mmCIF file with all atom_site columns, C-alpha atoms in Angstrom:
data_model
loop_
_atom_site.group_PDB
_atom_site.id
_atom_site.type_symbol
_atom_site.label_atom_id
_atom_site.label_alt_id
_atom_site.label_comp_id
_atom_site.label_asym_id
_atom_site.label_entity_id
_atom_site.label_seq_id
_atom_site.pdbx_PDB_ins_code
_atom_site.Cartn_x
_atom_site.Cartn_y
_atom_site.Cartn_z
_atom_site.occupancy
_atom_site.B_iso_or_equiv
_atom_site.pdbx_formal_charge
_atom_site.auth_seq_id
_atom_site.auth_comp_id
_atom_site.auth_asym_id
_atom_site.auth_atom_id
_atom_site.pdbx_PDB_model_num
ATOM 1   C CA . MET A 1 1   ? 13.270 -14.381 -88.888  1.00 55.00 ? 1   MET A CA 1
ATOM 2   C CA . PRO A 1 2   ? 13.131 -11.383 -91.195  1.00 64.00 ? 2   PRO A CA 1
ATOM 3   C CA . GLU A 1 3   ? 13.564 -7.839  -89.957  1.00 62.00 ? 3   GLU A CA 1
ATOM 4   C CA . ARG A 1 4   ? 11.262 -5.174  -91.301  1.00 55.00 ? 4   ARG A CA 1
ATOM 5   C CA . SER A 1 5   ? 12.405 -1.565  -91.553  1.00 55.00 ? 5   SER A CA 1
ATOM 6   C CA . ALA A 1 6   ? 9.936  1.270   -91.365  1.00 49.00 ? 6   ALA A CA 1
ATOM 7   C CA . ALA A 1 7   ? 9.144  3.394   -94.371  1.00 48.00 ? 7   ALA A CA 1
ATOM 8   C CA . GLU A 1 8   ? 11.813 5.995   -94.877  1.00 46.00 ? 8   GLU A CA 1
ATOM 9   C CA . PRO A 1 9   ? 11.238 9.750   -95.166  1.00 47.00 ? 9   PRO A CA 1
ATOM 10  C CA . GLY A 1 10  ? 10.307 10.733  -98.686  1.00 46.00 ? 10  GLY A CA 1
ATOM 11  C CA . GLY A 1 11  ? 7.985  7.775   -99.159  1.00 46.00 ? 11  GLY A CA 1
ATOM 12  C CA . THR A 1 12  ? 10.551 5.050   -99.736  1.00 49.00 ? 12  THR A CA 1
ATOM 13  C CA . ALA A 1 13  ? 8.891  1.706   -99.063  1.00 62.00 ? 13  ALA A CA 1
ATOM 14  C CA . ALA A 1 14  ? 9.820  -0.477  -96.134  1.00 89.00 ? 14  ALA A CA 1
ATOM 15  C CA . VAL A 1 15  ? 12.385 -3.204  -96.659  1.00 95.00 ? 15  VAL A CA 1
ATOM 16  C CA . VAL A 1 16  ? 12.332 -6.727  -95.261  1.00 96.00 ? 16  VAL A CA 1
ATOM 17  C CA . VAL A 1 17  ? 15.791 -8.063  -94.473  1.00 97.00 ? 17  VAL A CA 1
ATOM 18  C CA . LEU A 1 18  ? 15.890 -11.840 -94.736  1.00 98.00 ? 18  LEU A CA 1
ATOM 19  C CA . PRO A 1 19  ? 17.931 -13.748 -92.135  1.00 97.00 ? 19  PRO A CA 1
ATOM 20  C CA . ALA A 1 20  ? 21.420 -15.188 -92.561  1.00 97.00 ? 20  ALA A CA 1
ATOM 21  C CA . ARG A 1 21  ? 20.149 -18.774 -92.401  1.00 97.00 ? 21  ARG A CA 1
ATOM 22  C CA . VAL A 1 22  ? 17.257 -19.938 -94.545  1.00 97.00 ? 22  VAL A CA 1
ATOM 23  C CA . ALA A 1 23  ? 16.601 -23.666 -94.645  1.00 97.00 ? 23  ALA A CA 1
ATOM 24  C CA . TYR A 1 24  ? 13.766 -26.143 -94.994  1.00 97.00 ? 24  TYR A CA 1
ATOM 25  C CA . ASP A 1 25  ? 12.979 -26.182 -91.268  1.00 97.00 ? 25  ASP A CA 1
ATOM 26  C CA . ILE A 1 26  ? 12.180 -22.454 -91.095  1.00 97.00 ? 26  ILE A CA 1
ATOM 27  C CA . ALA A 1 27  ? 10.864 -21.981 -94.652  1.00 98.00 ? 27  ALA A CA 1
ATOM 28  C CA . PRO A 1 28  ? 7.125  -22.156 -93.821  1.00 98.00 ? 28  PRO A CA 1
ATOM 29  C CA . ALA A 1 29  ? 7.379  -19.553 -91.055  1.00 97.00 ? 29  ALA A CA 1
ATOM 30  C CA . LEU A 1 30  ? 9.628  -17.312 -93.143  1.00 98.00 ? 30  LEU A CA 1
ATOM 31  C CA . LEU A 1 31  ? 7.261  -17.503 -96.111  1.00 98.00 ? 31  LEU A CA 1
ATOM 32  C CA . ALA A 1 32  ? 4.310  -16.655 -93.863  1.00 98.00 ? 32  ALA A CA 1
ATOM 33  C CA . GLN A 1 33  ? 6.074  -13.590 -92.456  1.00 97.00 ? 33  GLN A CA 1
ATOM 34  C CA . CYS A 1 34  ? 7.353  -12.381 -95.819  1.00 97.00 ? 34  CYS A CA 1
ATOM 35  C CA . GLY A 1 35  ? 3.962  -13.030 -97.395  1.00 97.00 ? 35  GLY A CA 1
ATOM 36  C CA . GLN A 1 36  ? 2.280  -10.907 -94.739  1.00 96.00 ? 36  GLN A CA 1
ATOM 37  C CA . ALA A 1 37  ? 4.828  -8.145  -95.301  1.00 96.00 ? 37  ALA A CA 1
ATOM 38  C CA . LEU A 1 38  ? 3.990  -8.272  -99.011  1.00 96.00 ? 38  LEU A CA 1
ATOM 39  C CA . ILE A 1 39  ? 0.265  -7.974  -98.241  1.00 95.00 ? 39  ILE A CA 1
ATOM 40  C CA . ASP A 1 40  ? 1.059  -5.052  -95.917  1.00 95.00 ? 40  ASP A CA 1
ATOM 41  C CA . GLY A 1 41  ? 2.692  -3.221  -98.832  1.00 94.00 ? 41  GLY A CA 1
ATOM 42  C CA . THR A 1 42  ? 6.356  -4.124  -98.587  1.00 95.00 ? 42  THR A CA 1
ATOM 43  C CA . ARG A 1 43  ? 7.876  -4.786  -101.981 1.00 94.00 ? 43  ARG A CA 1
ATOM 44  C CA . ARG A 1 44  ? 11.628 -4.705  -101.284 1.00 97.00 ? 44  ARG A CA 1
ATOM 45  C CA . PHE A 1 45  ? 13.315 -7.752  -99.800  1.00 98.00 ? 45  PHE A CA 1
ATOM 46  C CA . ASP A 1 46  ? 17.016 -7.488  -98.953  1.00 98.00 ? 46  ASP A CA 1
ATOM 47  C CA . LEU A 1 47  ? 18.881 -10.753 -99.412  1.00 98.00 ? 47  LEU A CA 1
ATOM 48  C CA . ALA A 1 48  ? 22.390 -9.556  -98.471  1.00 97.00 ? 48  ALA A CA 1
ATOM 49  C CA . ALA A 1 49  ? 22.430 -11.407 -95.141  1.00 97.00 ? 49  ALA A CA 1
ATOM 50  C CA . CYS A 1 50  ? 21.436 -14.755 -96.695  1.00 97.00 ? 50  CYS A CA 1
ATOM 51  C CA . LEU A 1 51  ? 24.691 -16.679 -96.471  1.00 96.00 ? 51  LEU A CA 1
ATOM 52  C CA . ASP A 1 52  ? 23.584 -20.098 -95.216  1.00 97.00 ? 52  ASP A CA 1
ATOM 53  C CA . PHE A 1 53  ? 20.660 -21.343 -97.299  1.00 97.00 ? 53  PHE A CA 1
ATOM 54  C CA . ASP A 1 54  ? 19.295 -24.297 -99.204  1.00 97.00 ? 54  ASP A CA 1
ATOM 55  C CA . SER A 1 55  ? 16.979 -24.505 -102.191 1.00 97.00 ? 55  SER A CA 1
ATOM 56  C CA . SER A 1 56  ? 13.988 -23.651 -100.018 1.00 98.00 ? 56  SER A CA 1
ATOM 57  C CA . LEU A 1 57  ? 15.059 -19.998 -100.307 1.00 98.00 ? 57  LEU A CA 1
ATOM 58  C CA . ILE A 1 58  ? 14.537 -20.221 -104.076 1.00 98.00 ? 58  ILE A CA 1
ATOM 59  C CA . GLY A 1 59  ? 11.057 -21.635 -103.418 1.00 98.00 ? 59  GLY A CA 1
ATOM 60  C CA . ILE A 1 60  ? 10.240 -18.811 -101.011 1.00 98.00 ? 60  ILE A CA 1
ATOM 61  C CA . LEU A 1 61  ? 11.381 -16.166 -103.493 1.00 98.00 ? 61  LEU A CA 1
ATOM 62  C CA . LEU A 1 62  ? 9.415  -17.729 -106.343 1.00 98.00 ? 62  LEU A CA 1
ATOM 63  C CA . GLU A 1 63  ? 6.283  -17.849 -104.186 1.00 98.00 ? 63  GLU A CA 1
ATOM 64  C CA . LEU A 1 64  ? 6.739  -14.213 -103.178 1.00 98.00 ? 64  LEU A CA 1
ATOM 65  C CA . LEU A 1 65  ? 7.092  -13.350 -106.863 1.00 98.00 ? 65  LEU A CA 1
ATOM 66  C CA . ARG A 1 66  ? 3.887  -15.249 -107.659 1.00 98.00 ? 66  ARG A CA 1
ATOM 67  C CA . ARG A 1 67  ? 2.021  -13.472 -104.859 1.00 97.00 ? 67  ARG A CA 1
ATOM 68  C CA . SER A 1 68  ? 3.319  -10.051 -105.888 1.00 97.00 ? 68  SER A CA 1
ATOM 69  C CA . VAL A 1 69  ? 2.062  -10.619 -109.432 1.00 96.00 ? 69  VAL A CA 1
ATOM 70  C CA . ALA A 1 70  ? -1.328 -11.675 -108.046 1.00 97.00 ? 70  ALA A CA 1
ATOM 71  C CA . LEU A 1 71  ? -1.434 -8.484  -105.960 1.00 96.00 ? 71  LEU A CA 1
ATOM 72  C CA . GLY A 1 72  ? -0.372 -6.374  -108.926 1.00 95.00 ? 72  GLY A CA 1
ATOM 73  C CA . ARG A 1 73  ? 2.681  -5.067  -107.074 1.00 91.00 ? 73  ARG A CA 1
ATOM 74  C CA . PRO A 1 74  ? 6.260  -5.232  -108.310 1.00 93.00 ? 74  PRO A CA 1
ATOM 75  C CA . LEU A 1 75  ? 8.663  -7.272  -106.183 1.00 95.00 ? 75  LEU A CA 1
ATOM 76  C CA . GLN A 1 76  ? 12.243 -6.107  -105.655 1.00 95.00 ? 76  GLN A CA 1
ATOM 77  C CA . LEU A 1 77  ? 14.767 -8.674  -104.492 1.00 97.00 ? 77  LEU A CA 1
ATOM 78  C CA . VAL A 1 78  ? 17.896 -6.672  -103.734 1.00 96.00 ? 78  VAL A CA 1
ATOM 79  C CA . ASN A 1 79  ? 21.469 -7.556  -102.822 1.00 97.00 ? 79  ASN A CA 1
ATOM 80  C CA . PRO A 1 80  ? 21.401 -11.258 -103.677 1.00 97.00 ? 80  PRO A CA 1
ATOM 81  C CA . PRO A 1 81  ? 24.678 -12.899 -102.651 1.00 97.00 ? 81  PRO A CA 1
ATOM 82  C CA . PRO A 1 82  ? 26.697 -14.471 -105.490 1.00 96.00 ? 82  PRO A CA 1
ATOM 83  C CA . ASN A 1 83  ? 25.937 -18.014 -104.323 1.00 97.00 ? 83  ASN A CA 1
ATOM 84  C CA . LEU A 1 84  ? 22.209 -17.304 -104.356 1.00 97.00 ? 84  LEU A CA 1
ATOM 85  C CA . ARG A 1 85  ? 22.444 -15.982 -107.913 1.00 96.00 ? 85  ARG A CA 1
ATOM 86  C CA . LYS A 1 86  ? 24.396 -19.116 -108.877 1.00 97.00 ? 86  LYS A CA 1
ATOM 87  C CA . LEU A 1 87  ? 21.745 -21.369 -107.333 1.00 97.00 ? 87  LEU A CA 1
ATOM 88  C CA . ALA A 1 88  ? 18.989 -19.446 -109.126 1.00 97.00 ? 88  ALA A CA 1
ATOM 89  C CA . GLU A 1 89  ? 20.928 -19.841 -112.365 1.00 96.00 ? 89  GLU A CA 1
ATOM 90  C CA . LEU A 1 90  ? 21.304 -23.582 -111.739 1.00 97.00 ? 90  LEU A CA 1
ATOM 91  C CA . TYR A 1 91  ? 17.510 -23.852 -111.377 1.00 97.00 ? 91  TYR A CA 1
ATOM 92  C CA . GLY A 1 92  ? 16.959 -21.660 -114.445 1.00 97.00 ? 92  GLY A CA 1
ATOM 93  C CA . VAL A 1 93  ? 15.131 -18.914 -112.554 1.00 97.00 ? 93  VAL A CA 1
ATOM 94  C CA . GLN A 1 94  ? 17.768 -16.192 -112.263 1.00 96.00 ? 94  GLN A CA 1
ATOM 95  C CA . SER A 1 95  ? 16.079 -13.967 -114.869 1.00 95.00 ? 95  SER A CA 1
ATOM 96  C CA . LEU A 1 96  ? 12.742 -14.318 -113.043 1.00 95.00 ? 96  LEU A CA 1
ATOM 97  C CA . LEU A 1 97  ? 14.115 -13.473 -109.611 1.00 97.00 ? 97  LEU A CA 1
ATOM 98  C CA . PHE A 1 98  ? 16.901 -11.045 -110.475 1.00 95.00 ? 98  PHE A CA 1
ATOM 99  C CA . PRO A 1 99  ? 16.071 -9.404  -113.822 1.00 89.00 ? 99  PRO A CA 1
ATOM 100 C CA . SER A 1 100 ? 18.147 -6.357  -112.902 1.00 71.00 ? 100 SER A CA 1
ATOM 101 C CA . VAL A 1 101 ? 20.209 -6.659  -109.773 1.00 52.00 ? 101 VAL A CA 1
ATOM 102 C CA . GLU A 1 102 ? 20.426 -3.328  -108.001 1.00 50.00 ? 102 GLU A CA 1
ATOM 103 C CA . PRO A 1 103 ? 21.861 -2.331  -104.617 1.00 50.00 ? 103 PRO A CA 1
ATOM 104 C CA . ALA A 1 104 ? 19.461 -1.470  -101.803 1.00 47.00 ? 104 ALA A CA 1
#
């Protein structure tokens, strides 16, 4: 499941690091944990470790984006692997999820 880092000195927000494997069987639990992190104030989600995933990861990210908009907080999805960006492009949501890809 995701790892959450503490807020860094200087006020930098905490970061949630998503796991290497994200698939349909763990999607509900992962969404619940990431959703709670979002409610708790986390807005940065590091995707660098996501190497083994299916389309459920796209669904999780879109739902987190929807929730962040509802909370009035910007969502930052950082370090998306190339294959994740390709899958987002295939689904036509790359510009929604990764409007400006920046390193963590």
